[in-house]
Amino acid sequence: MAGAVFTPIAARPAPAATVGALGWVRANLLSSPINALLTLAALYFAWKVIPPSLDWLFFNATISGGTVAECKTAGEDGLIVDAPGACWTFVKVRFLQLMFGLYYSGNLDQVWRPVLMFALFVGLMIPLFVRSFRKKLLLGAFIVFGFPFVAYALVHGEWLGLPVADTDQWGGFMLTFFLASVGIVGALPLGILFALGRRSQMPVIRAFCIFYIEMWRAAPLITVLYMASNLLPLFFPSEVDFDKVARAMIGITLFQSAYTAEAIRGGLQALDRGQFEAADALGFGFWKKSGLVVLPQALKISIPGIVNSFIELFKDTTLVLIIGLFDLLNMAETASRSPEWKGYDLEAYVFTASVFFVFCFGMSKYSQALERKLHTGHAR
Amino acid sequence: MENGNTENTEKPAQNGGAPPQNGNGEMCMSLNAVNKWYGEFHVLRDINLEVCTGEKLVVCGPSGSGKSTLIRCINRLEEHQEGRISVNGIELNDDLKHIDEVRREVGMVFQHFNLFPHLTVLQNLTLAPIWVRKTPKNEAEEMAMHFLKRVKIPEQAAKYPGQLSGGQQQRVAIARSLCMKPKVMLFDEPTSALDPEMIKEVLDVMVELAREGMTMLCVTHEMGFARTVADRVIFMDEGQIVEENNPEDFFNNPQNDRTKLFLSQILSH
Ligand SMILES: Nc1ncnc2c1ncn2[C@@H]1O[C@H](COP(=O)(O)OP(=O)(O)OP(=O)(O)O)[C@@H](O)[C@H]1O
Ligand SMILES: [Mg+2]
């Protein structure tokens, strides 16, 4: 479609006295005696905390070699003690275990499989961020509906005739990634349905949706996981050997769908009634009205809420340790408890935290970019 | 369509139903002894109304008298509880197919435009033709541009509604309804959310539409508009049609006391 592109007129520059580094410092840090005092206190605190942290993290840290000996030094009286900095050697040596779990760290000739899986994932994601790429929807649909099968085929191996890595051998970041992605991808459509259902005119559907949402919201994830792991098998014939990871995924997805539904319902409620009426008056049926008019707007409004619940989910996957799954955190903890690397749990936690930070921060930034991109100049 | 009238037939229409001056006499819409309640509140009382193809009706009356409710019943945005409403021979009842058919025949323009803010003007216009009427996309876009020209804003096609003035938005909304090729257009106070200088541009479009022979049912307090285009003016109060006449007699020689009071209030400023 050809046509003029709307370009807003740039705002006038601010008066000179309020701009520049000096202006900023004066306005924000030293505007009153109390503010100046707080600024000083904060500076002192930063001085006490940041340099030692940097020393520990980087300047005094060890990453060379492959044994625990690298991280030890001779103390004053000749005794062997821990070096003053972090021992990243430990993370380096156990990296494959932390990333892909025990099967792959024990079968180095197979490591290419999860590596290829992640590489494919990243490669498929990149075009989504390229402005000129036109088929984003199609690609997105493939990532959601097609890629899980590719990932499973690669990592499990049976479908491709590769050595089988059973799901109970999956672990580390890879397991965290699978649990969170399945939870996110599964919860979104379910959440949409339950959010629409909760606003339905039909009492039976509405009551069912309210019951569903409130039931999951009333239970902590930890109980849900525990029940998924212990109760779910009771509903199936005993010869169905229900996979532990699959059980966790089902539990997480259903749990998450309730939160997603509530976030979306918030968006639905923020929509003007006139939007529904205009769609009705034009003759859209329920599904077209929902898909073309209501949801695009409601989802946009609820992006912050939805992403917020996804970030929470991502972190909450660490709870699977209570049903005996080795996600990144559990794996890190286990590795730091091995006799060889005893005492390096801080390194394990810092590493785990930074991996989580990168992903959660990335999701948050992506959602902000999405909100900006979808903004079309109207107030809502 | 069976036409068996029920026990409601003996109730006469108010004023005997002034005969339509314009239109080819073909029945387009009929409301027969329509009643509606909001809970206990009796919002429409025994409404009888017949509209011929090509006729232009203006509905006025004090706030809360049920004008919006009346025209919203005609495309089932509100449900009536008693009586019958039929549009182009299709009776409005619980049959969802009938409701869909009626909505395809009837276009509606709202006080607050209700454009879809996430879509461009062009997409607003083509969405329903493409998805409801199954018009091919390029055809729908051609038609959209045609109607945008008719409401005199083809140059705004690529903008989003939030980037247009109120008057422009309302003209887009009119064009959006027209794209569905409706037989009847309903207007619910289309100019009352607009600044005075924008009212004219919207009324001009509506006058032109009237000249082209569209059947129109219009809730408005723009008395100048009513004088120019209306074939009949209907005055509602407390859910009833209390007066119904051609604009000349309606304004110059109102019969009902409530009409007189209303007209004196509305014309005094
Ligand atoms: N959903 C509803 N539930 C209950 N009462 C309603 C509802 N909608 C409207 N009403 C009431 O019905 C009456 C008629 O409303 P309606 O909107 O039809 O009036 P109107 O003539 O269009 O008034 P206005 O000129 O202010 O638009 C009003 O008293 C209103 O309070
Ligand atoms: Mg009204």
CSV table of C-alpha atoms in Angstrom, one decimal, chain A:
chain,number,residue,atom,x,y,z
A,1,MET,CA,0.0,0.0,0.0
A,2,ALA,CA,1.5,3.3,-1.0
A,3,GLY,CA,0.9,6.5,0.9
A,4,ALA,CA,2.4,9.2,3.1
A,5,VAL,CA,4.3,8.1,6.2
A,6,PHE,CA,3.5,10.0,9.3
A,7,THR,CA,6.5,11.7,10.8
A,8,PRO,CA,6.0,13.7,14.0
A,9,ILE,CA,7.5,17.1,14.2
A,10,ALA,CA,10.5,17.2,16.6
A,11,ALA,CA,10.1,19.0,19.9
A,12,ARG,CA,12.0,22.2,20.5
A,13,PRO,CA,15.3,21.9,22.4
A,14,ALA,CA,15.2,22.6,26.1
A,15,PRO,CA,16.6,25.8,27.6
A,16,ALA,CA,20.4,25.7,28.0
A,17,ALA,CA,20.6,26.0,31.8
A,18,THR,CA,18.9,22.6,32.2
A,19,VAL,CA,21.0,20.6,29.8
A,20,GLY,CA,24.5,19.2,29.8
A,21,ALA,CA,26.2,17.0,32.4
A,22,LEU,CA,26.6,19.9,34.9
A,23,GLY,CA,22.9,20.9,34.6
A,24,TRP,CA,21.9,17.3,35.2
A,25,VAL,CA,24.1,16.9,38.3
A,26,ARG,CA,22.8,20.2,39.7
A,27,ALA,CA,19.2,19.3,39.0
A,28,ASN,CA,19.3,15.7,40.2
A,29,LEU,CA,22.0,15.3,42.7
A,30,LEU,CA,22.6,18.5,44.5
A,31,SER,CA,19.2,20.2,44.5
A,32,SER,CA,19.0,20.5,48.3
A,33,PRO,CA,21.3,19.9,51.3
A,34,ILE,CA,19.5,16.6,52.0
A,35,ASN,CA,19.9,15.5,48.4
A,36,ALA,CA,23.6,16.4,48.5
A,37,LEU,CA,24.1,14.4,51.7
A,38,LEU,CA,22.3,11.4,50.1
A,39,THR,CA,24.5,11.7,47.1
A,40,LEU,CA,27.6,11.6,49.2
A,41,ALA,CA,26.3,8.6,51.2
A,42,ALA,CA,25.6,6.8,48.0
A,43,LEU,CA,29.0,7.5,46.6
A,44,TYR,CA,30.7,6.2,49.8
A,45,PHE,CA,28.6,3.1,49.7
A,46,ALA,CA,29.5,2.5,46.0
A,47,TRP,CA,33.1,3.0,46.8
A,48,LYS,CA,33.0,0.4,49.5
A,49,VAL,CA,31.1,-2.2,47.5
A,50,ILE,CA,32.0,-1.9,43.8
A,51,PRO,CA,35.8,-2.1,43.8
A,52,PRO,CA,36.0,-5.2,46.0
A,53,SER,CA,33.3,-6.9,43.9
A,54,LEU,CA,35.1,-6.1,40.7
A,55,ASP,CA,38.3,-7.5,42.3
A,56,TRP,CA,36.6,-10.7,43.2
A,57,LEU,CA,34.7,-11.0,39.9
A,58,PHE,CA,37.5,-10.1,37.5
A,59,PHE,CA,40.9,-8.8,38.7
A,60,ASN,CA,41.7,-11.5,41.2
A,61,ALA,CA,39.7,-14.2,39.5
A,62,THR,CA,41.1,-17.4,38.1
A,63,ILE,CA,39.9,-19.0,34.9
A,64,SER,CA,43.0,-20.8,33.6
A,65,GLY,CA,43.7,-24.5,33.8
A,66,GLY,CA,41.4,-27.3,34.4
A,67,THR,CA,41.8,-28.4,38.0
A,68,VAL,CA,40.9,-27.0,41.4
A,69,ALA,CA,44.6,-26.5,42.1
A,70,GLU,CA,44.6,-23.4,39.9
A,71,CYS,CA,42.3,-21.7,42.4
A,72,LYS,CA,44.5,-22.3,45.4
A,73,THR,CA,47.6,-20.4,46.5
A,74,ALA,CA,50.1,-20.9,49.2
A,75,GLY,CA,49.2,-19.0,52.4
A,76,GLU,CA,51.6,-17.2,54.7
A,77,ASP,CA,52.5,-20.2,56.7
A,78,GLY,CA,52.8,-22.5,53.7
A,79,LEU,CA,49.3,-23.9,53.9
A,80,ILE,CA,47.2,-24.2,50.7
A,81,VAL,CA,44.3,-21.7,50.8
A,82,ASP,CA,41.7,-20.4,48.4
A,83,ALA,CA,42.9,-17.7,46.1
A,84,PRO,CA,41.3,-14.3,46.8
A,85,GLY,CA,39.3,-14.0,43.7
A,86,ALA,CA,36.5,-16.1,42.1
A,87,CYS,CA,37.3,-19.5,40.7
A,88,TRP,CA,35.8,-19.4,37.2
A,89,THR,CA,37.9,-22.4,36.4
A,90,PHE,CA,35.2,-24.4,38.1
A,91,VAL,CA,32.5,-22.9,35.9
A,92,LYS,CA,34.6,-23.5,32.8
A,93,VAL,CA,35.3,-27.1,33.6
A,94,ARG,CA,31.7,-27.8,34.4
A,95,PHE,CA,30.3,-25.6,31.7
A,96,LEU,CA,28.8,-28.3,29.5
A,97,GLN,CA,27.1,-29.9,32.5
A,98,LEU,CA,25.6,-26.6,33.5
A,99,MET,CA,24.4,-25.9,30.0
A,100,PHE,CA,23.2,-29.3,28.8
A,101,GLY,CA,23.1,-31.7,31.7
A,102,LEU,CA,24.9,-34.9,32.5
A,103,TYR,CA,24.2,-36.9,29.4
A,104,TYR,CA,25.8,-34.4,27.1
A,105,SER,CA,28.7,-33.5,29.4
A,106,GLY,CA,29.4,-37.2,29.6
A,107,ASN,CA,29.1,-37.8,25.8
A,108,LEU,CA,31.2,-35.1,24.3
A,109,ASP,CA,30.7,-36.5,20.7
A,110,GLN,CA,27.0,-35.7,21.0
A,111,VAL,CA,27.3,-32.1,22.3
A,112,TRP,CA,26.8,-30.8,18.8
A,113,ARG,CA,23.1,-31.7,19.2
A,114,PRO,CA,22.1,-29.2,21.8
A,115,VAL,CA,24.6,-26.7,20.4
A,116,LEU,CA,23.0,-27.0,17.0
A,117,MET,CA,19.5,-26.7,18.6
A,118,PHE,CA,20.4,-23.4,20.3
A,119,ALA,CA,22.2,-22.1,17.2
A,120,LEU,CA,19.1,-22.8,15.2
A,121,PHE,CA,16.9,-21.1,17.7
A,122,VAL,CA,19.0,-18.0,17.8
A,123,GLY,CA,19.3,-18.0,14.0
A,124,LEU,CA,15.5,-18.2,13.7
A,125,MET,CA,15.0,-15.4,16.2
A,126,ILE,CA,17.4,-12.9,14.5
A,127,PRO,CA,15.1,-12.1,11.6
A,128,LEU,CA,12.3,-11.2,14.0
A,129,PHE,CA,14.4,-8.2,15.0
A,130,VAL,CA,15.2,-7.1,11.5
A,131,ARG,CA,13.0,-4.3,10.6
A,132,SER,CA,12.8,-5.0,6.9
A,133,PHE,CA,12.0,-8.7,7.3
A,134,ARG,CA,8.4,-9.1,6.1
A,135,LYS,CA,7.4,-12.6,7.0
A,136,LYS,CA,7.7,-12.2,10.8
A,137,LEU,CA,4.3,-13.7,11.5
A,138,LEU,CA,5.1,-16.8,9.5
A,139,LEU,CA,8.5,-17.2,11.1
A,140,GLY,CA,7.0,-16.7,14.5
A,141,ALA,CA,4.4,-19.3,13.9
A,142,PHE,CA,7.2,-21.8,12.8
A,143,ILE,CA,9.2,-21.0,15.9
A,144,VAL,CA,6.2,-21.7,18.1
A,145,PHE,CA,4.7,-24.7,16.4
A,146,GLY,CA,7.5,-26.2,14.3
A,147,PHE,CA,10.7,-25.6,16.2
A,148,PRO,CA,9.7,-27.6,19.4
A,149,PHE,CA,9.7,-30.8,17.3
A,150,VAL,CA,13.0,-29.9,15.7
A,151,ALA,CA,14.5,-29.3,19.2
A,152,TYR,CA,13.0,-32.5,20.5
A,153,ALA,CA,14.3,-34.5,17.6
A,154,LEU,CA,17.8,-33.1,18.0
A,155,VAL,CA,18.1,-33.3,21.7
A,156,HIS,CA,16.3,-36.6,22.3
A,157,GLY,CA,17.7,-38.2,19.2
A,158,GLU,CA,15.4,-41.2,18.7
A,159,TRP,CA,13.5,-39.7,15.7
A,160,LEU,CA,16.8,-39.1,13.9
A,161,GLY,CA,18.3,-42.4,14.8
A,162,LEU,CA,20.9,-40.8,17.1
A,163,PRO,CA,21.9,-42.1,20.5
A,164,VAL,CA,19.0,-41.5,22.7
A,165,ALA,CA,19.3,-38.9,25.5
A,166,ASP,CA,16.2,-39.5,27.6
A,167,THR,CA,14.4,-36.6,29.1
A,168,ASP,CA,15.5,-37.6,32.6
A,169,GLN,CA,19.1,-37.0,31.4
A,170,TRP,CA,18.2,-33.5,30.3
A,171,GLY,CA,19.5,-30.8,32.6
A,172,GLY,CA,21.1,-27.5,33.1
A,173,PHE,CA,20.2,-24.4,31.2
A,174,MET,CA,18.8,-26.5,28.4
A,175,LEU,CA,16.1,-27.9,30.7
A,176,THR,CA,15.3,-24.4,32.1
A,177,PHE,CA,15.0,-23.2,28.6
A,178,PHE,CA,12.6,-26.0,27.6
A,179,LEU,CA,10.5,-25.7,30.7
A,180,ALA,CA,10.1,-21.9,30.3
A,181,SER,CA,9.5,-21.9,26.5
A,182,VAL,CA,6.9,-24.7,26.7
A,183,GLY,CA,5.3,-22.8,29.6
A,184,ILE,CA,5.2,-19.5,27.7
A,185,VAL,CA,4.2,-20.9,24.3
A,186,GLY,CA,1.5,-23.1,25.8
A,187,ALA,CA,0.2,-20.6,28.3
A,188,LEU,CA,-0.5,-17.8,25.8
A,189,PRO,CA,-3.2,-19.5,23.7
A,190,LEU,CA,-4.7,-21.0,26.8
A,191,GLY,CA,-4.6,-17.7,28.6
A,192,ILE,CA,-6.3,-16.0,25.7
A,193,LEU,CA,-9.1,-18.6,25.7
A,194,PHE,CA,-9.7,-18.4,29.4
A,195,ALA,CA,-9.6,-14.6,29.4
A,196,LEU,CA,-12.2,-14.5,26.7
A,197,GLY,CA,-14.2,-17.2,28.5
A,198,ARG,CA,-14.2,-15.3,31.7
A,199,ARG,CA,-15.9,-12.4,30.0
A,200,SER,CA,-18.4,-14.6,28.1
A,201,GLN,CA,-22.1,-14.0,28.2
A,202,MET,CA,-22.6,-17.7,28.7
A,203,PRO,CA,-22.8,-18.5,32.4
A,204,VAL,CA,-21.5,-22.0,32.2
A,205,ILE,CA,-18.4,-21.0,30.2
A,206,ARG,CA,-17.8,-18.0,32.4
A,207,ALA,CA,-18.2,-20.1,35.6
A,208,PHE,CA,-15.8,-22.7,34.3
A,209,CYS,CA,-13.2,-20.1,33.4
A,210,ILE,CA,-13.4,-18.3,36.7
A,211,PHE,CA,-13.1,-21.6,38.5
A,212,TYR,CA,-10.1,-22.6,36.4
A,213,ILE,CA,-8.3,-19.3,36.8
A,214,GLU,CA,-8.9,-19.0,40.5
A,215,MET,CA,-8.0,-22.6,41.2
A,216,TRP,CA,-4.5,-22.2,39.7
A,217,ARG,CA,-4.0,-18.8,41.2
A,218,ALA,CA,-4.8,-20.1,44.6
A,219,ALA,CA,-2.1,-22.8,44.5
A,220,PRO,CA,1.7,-22.1,44.7
A,221,LEU,CA,3.7,-23.4,41.8
A,222,ILE,CA,5.6,-25.7,44.1
A,223,THR,CA,2.4,-27.6,45.1
A,224,VAL,CA,1.4,-27.7,41.4
A,225,LEU,CA,4.7,-29.2,40.5
A,226,TYR,CA,4.5,-31.7,43.3
A,227,MET,CA,0.9,-32.7,42.3
A,228,ALA,CA,1.8,-32.9,38.6
A,229,SER,CA,4.6,-35.2,39.5
A,230,ASN,CA,2.7,-37.4,41.9
A,231,LEU,CA,-1.0,-37.1,41.0
A,232,LEU,CA,-1.0,-36.8,37.2
A,233,PRO,CA,0.2,-40.4,36.7
A,234,LEU,CA,-2.8,-41.6,38.7
A,235,PHE,CA,-5.1,-40.3,36.0
A,236,PHE,CA,-3.5,-42.4,33.3
A,237,PRO,CA,-3.3,-46.1,32.9
A,238,SER,CA,-0.3,-47.5,34.6
A,239,GLU,CA,1.3,-48.7,31.4
A,240,VAL,CA,1.6,-45.2,30.2
A,241,ASP,CA,5.0,-44.2,31.6
A,242,PHE,CA,4.4,-40.5,31.9
A,243,ASP,CA,7.6,-38.6,31.4
A,244,LYS,CA,8.7,-36.6,34.4
A,245,VAL,CA,9.7,-33.6,32.3
A,246,ALA,CA,6.5,-33.7,30.4
A,247,ARG,CA,4.6,-33.7,33.7
A,248,ALA,CA,6.4,-30.7,34.9
A,249,MET,CA,5.7,-28.9,31.6
A,250,ILE,CA,2.0,-29.6,31.8
A,251,GLY,CA,1.9,-28.4,35.4
A,252,ILE,CA,3.8,-25.2,34.5
A,253,THR,CA,1.8,-24.5,31.4
A,254,LEU,CA,-1.6,-24.8,33.2
A,255,PHE,CA,-0.4,-22.8,36.1
A,256,GLN,CA,1.0,-20.1,33.9
A,257,SER,CA,-2.1,-20.0,31.7
A,258,ALA,CA,-4.1,-18.7,34.7
A,259,TYR,CA,-1.8,-15.8,35.2
A,260,THR,CA,-1.6,-15.0,31.5
A,261,ALA,CA,-5.4,-15.1,31.3
A,262,GLU,CA,-5.6,-12.5,34.1
A,263,ALA,CA,-3.1,-10.3,32.4
A,264,ILE,CA,-5.0,-10.4,29.2
A,265,ARG,CA,-8.3,-9.9,30.9
A,266,GLY,CA,-6.9,-6.6,32.2
A,267,GLY,CA,-6.3,-5.6,28.6
A,268,LEU,CA,-9.8,-6.7,27.6
A,269,GLN,CA,-11.3,-4.6,30.4
A,270,ALA,CA,-9.3,-1.5,29.4
A,271,LEU,CA,-10.8,-1.6,25.9
A,272,ASP,CA,-13.5,0.8,25.1
A,273,ARG,CA,-17.0,-0.8,24.8
A,274,GLY,CA,-17.3,1.1,21.6
A,275,GLN,CA,-14.7,-1.2,20.0
A,276,PHE,CA,-16.9,-4.3,20.6
A,277,GLU,CA,-20.0,-2.4,19.4
A,278,ALA,CA,-18.3,-1.2,16.2
A,279,ALA,CA,-17.1,-4.7,15.4
A,280,ASP,CA,-20.6,-6.1,16.1
A,281,ALA,CA,-22.2,-3.4,14.0
A,282,LEU,CA,-19.9,-4.3,11.1
A,283,GLY,CA,-21.1,-7.9,11.3
A,284,PHE,CA,-17.9,-9.6,12.6
A,285,GLY,CA,-18.8,-12.8,14.4
A,286,PHE,CA,-17.4,-13.6,17.9
A,287,TRP,CA,-14.1,-15.1,16.7
A,288,LYS,CA,-13.4,-12.5,14.0
A,289,LYS,CA,-14.3,-9.8,16.4
A,290,SER,CA,-11.9,-11.3,19.0
A,291,GLY,CA,-9.1,-12.0,16.5
A,292,LEU,CA,-9.1,-8.9,14.4
A,293,VAL,CA,-10.3,-6.1,16.7
A,294,VAL,CA,-10.3,-7.0,20.3
A,295,LEU,CA,-7.2,-9.2,20.9
A,296,PRO,CA,-4.7,-7.1,18.9
A,297,GLN,CA,-5.6,-4.2,21.1
A,298,ALA,CA,-6.0,-6.1,24.4
A,299,LEU,CA,-2.8,-8.0,23.9
A,300,LYS,CA,-0.9,-4.8,23.2
A,301,ILE,CA,-2.3,-3.2,26.4
A,302,SER,CA,-1.4,-6.3,28.4
A,303,ILE,CA,2.2,-6.8,27.0
A,304,PRO,CA,3.8,-5.5,30.3
A,305,GLY,CA,1.6,-7.8,32.4
A,306,ILE,CA,2.1,-10.8,30.2
A,307,VAL,CA,5.9,-10.3,29.9
A,308,ASN,CA,6.1,-9.8,33.7
A,309,SER,CA,4.4,-13.1,34.3
A,310,PHE,CA,6.7,-14.8,31.8
A,311,ILE,CA,9.7,-13.4,33.5
A,312,GLU,CA,8.4,-14.7,36.8
A,313,LEU,CA,7.8,-18.1,35.2
A,314,PHE,CA,11.3,-18.2,33.8
A,315,LYS,CA,12.7,-17.8,37.3
A,316,ASP,CA,10.1,-20.1,38.9
A,317,THR,CA,11.2,-23.0,36.7
A,318,THR,CA,14.0,-23.4,39.3
A,319,LEU,CA,11.3,-24.9,41.6
A,320,VAL,CA,11.5,-28.1,39.6
A,321,LEU,CA,14.3,-29.2,41.8
A,322,ILE,CA,11.7,-30.4,44.3
A,323,ILE,CA,10.6,-33.0,41.8
A,324,GLY,CA,14.1,-34.1,41.1
A,325,LEU,CA,14.8,-32.3,37.9
A,326,PHE,CA,18.2,-30.7,37.3
A,327,ASP,CA,17.6,-27.3,35.9
A,328,LEU,CA,20.3,-24.7,35.7
A,329,LEU,CA,20.2,-23.8,39.4
A,330,ASN,CA,19.9,-27.3,40.7
A,331,MET,CA,22.7,-28.4,38.4
A,332,ALA,CA,24.9,-25.5,39.5
A,333,GLU,CA,24.3,-26.4,43.1
A,334,THR,CA,25.0,-30.1,42.5
A,335,ALA,CA,28.2,-29.3,40.7
A,336,SER,CA,29.5,-27.1,43.5
A,337,ARG,CA,28.8,-29.9,46.0
A,338,SER,CA,30.9,-32.4,44.2
A,339,PRO,CA,33.9,-33.4,46.3
A,340,GLU,CA,36.4,-32.0,43.9
A,341,TRP,CA,34.9,-28.5,43.8
A,342,LYS,CA,33.6,-28.2,47.3
A,343,GLY,CA,33.3,-24.6,48.5
A,344,TYR,CA,32.8,-22.9,45.1
A,345,ASP,CA,29.0,-22.5,45.4
A,346,LEU,CA,29.2,-18.7,45.3
A,347,GLU,CA,30.7,-18.9,41.8
A,348,ALA,CA,27.9,-21.3,40.9
A,349,TYR,CA,25.2,-19.0,42.1
A,350,VAL,CA,26.8,-15.9,40.5
A,351,PHE,CA,27.0,-17.7,37.2
A,352,THR,CA,23.4,-18.9,37.5
A,353,ALA,CA,22.2,-15.4,38.4
A,354,SER,CA,23.9,-13.8,35.5
A,355,VAL,CA,22.4,-16.3,33.0
A,356,PHE,CA,19.0,-15.6,34.5
A,357,PHE,CA,19.6,-11.9,34.4
A,358,VAL,CA,20.6,-11.9,30.8
A,359,PHE,CA,17.4,-13.7,29.8
A,360,CYS,CA,15.0,-11.8,32.0
A,361,PHE,CA,16.5,-8.5,31.1
A,362,GLY,CA,16.4,-9.4,27.5
A,363,MET,CA,12.7,-10.3,27.7
A,364,SER,CA,11.9,-7.0,29.5
A,365,LYS,CA,13.8,-5.0,26.9
A,366,TYR,CA,12.1,-6.8,24.1
A,367,SER,CA,8.7,-6.1,25.5
A,368,GLN,CA,9.5,-2.4,25.8
A,369,ALA,CA,10.6,-2.3,22.2
A,370,LEU,CA,7.5,-4.1,21.1
A,371,GLU,CA,5.3,-1.6,23.0
A,372,ARG,CA,7.0,1.3,21.2
A,373,LYS,CA,6.7,-0.4,17.9
A,374,LEU,CA,3.0,-1.0,18.3
A,375,HIS,CA,2.2,2.5,19.4
A,376,THR,CA,0.0,4.1,16.8
A,377,GLY,CA,-0.5,7.6,18.2
A,378,HIS,CA,-3.7,7.0,20.1
A,379,ALA,CA,-4.0,7.5,23.8
A,380,ARG,CA,-4.6,3.9,24.8
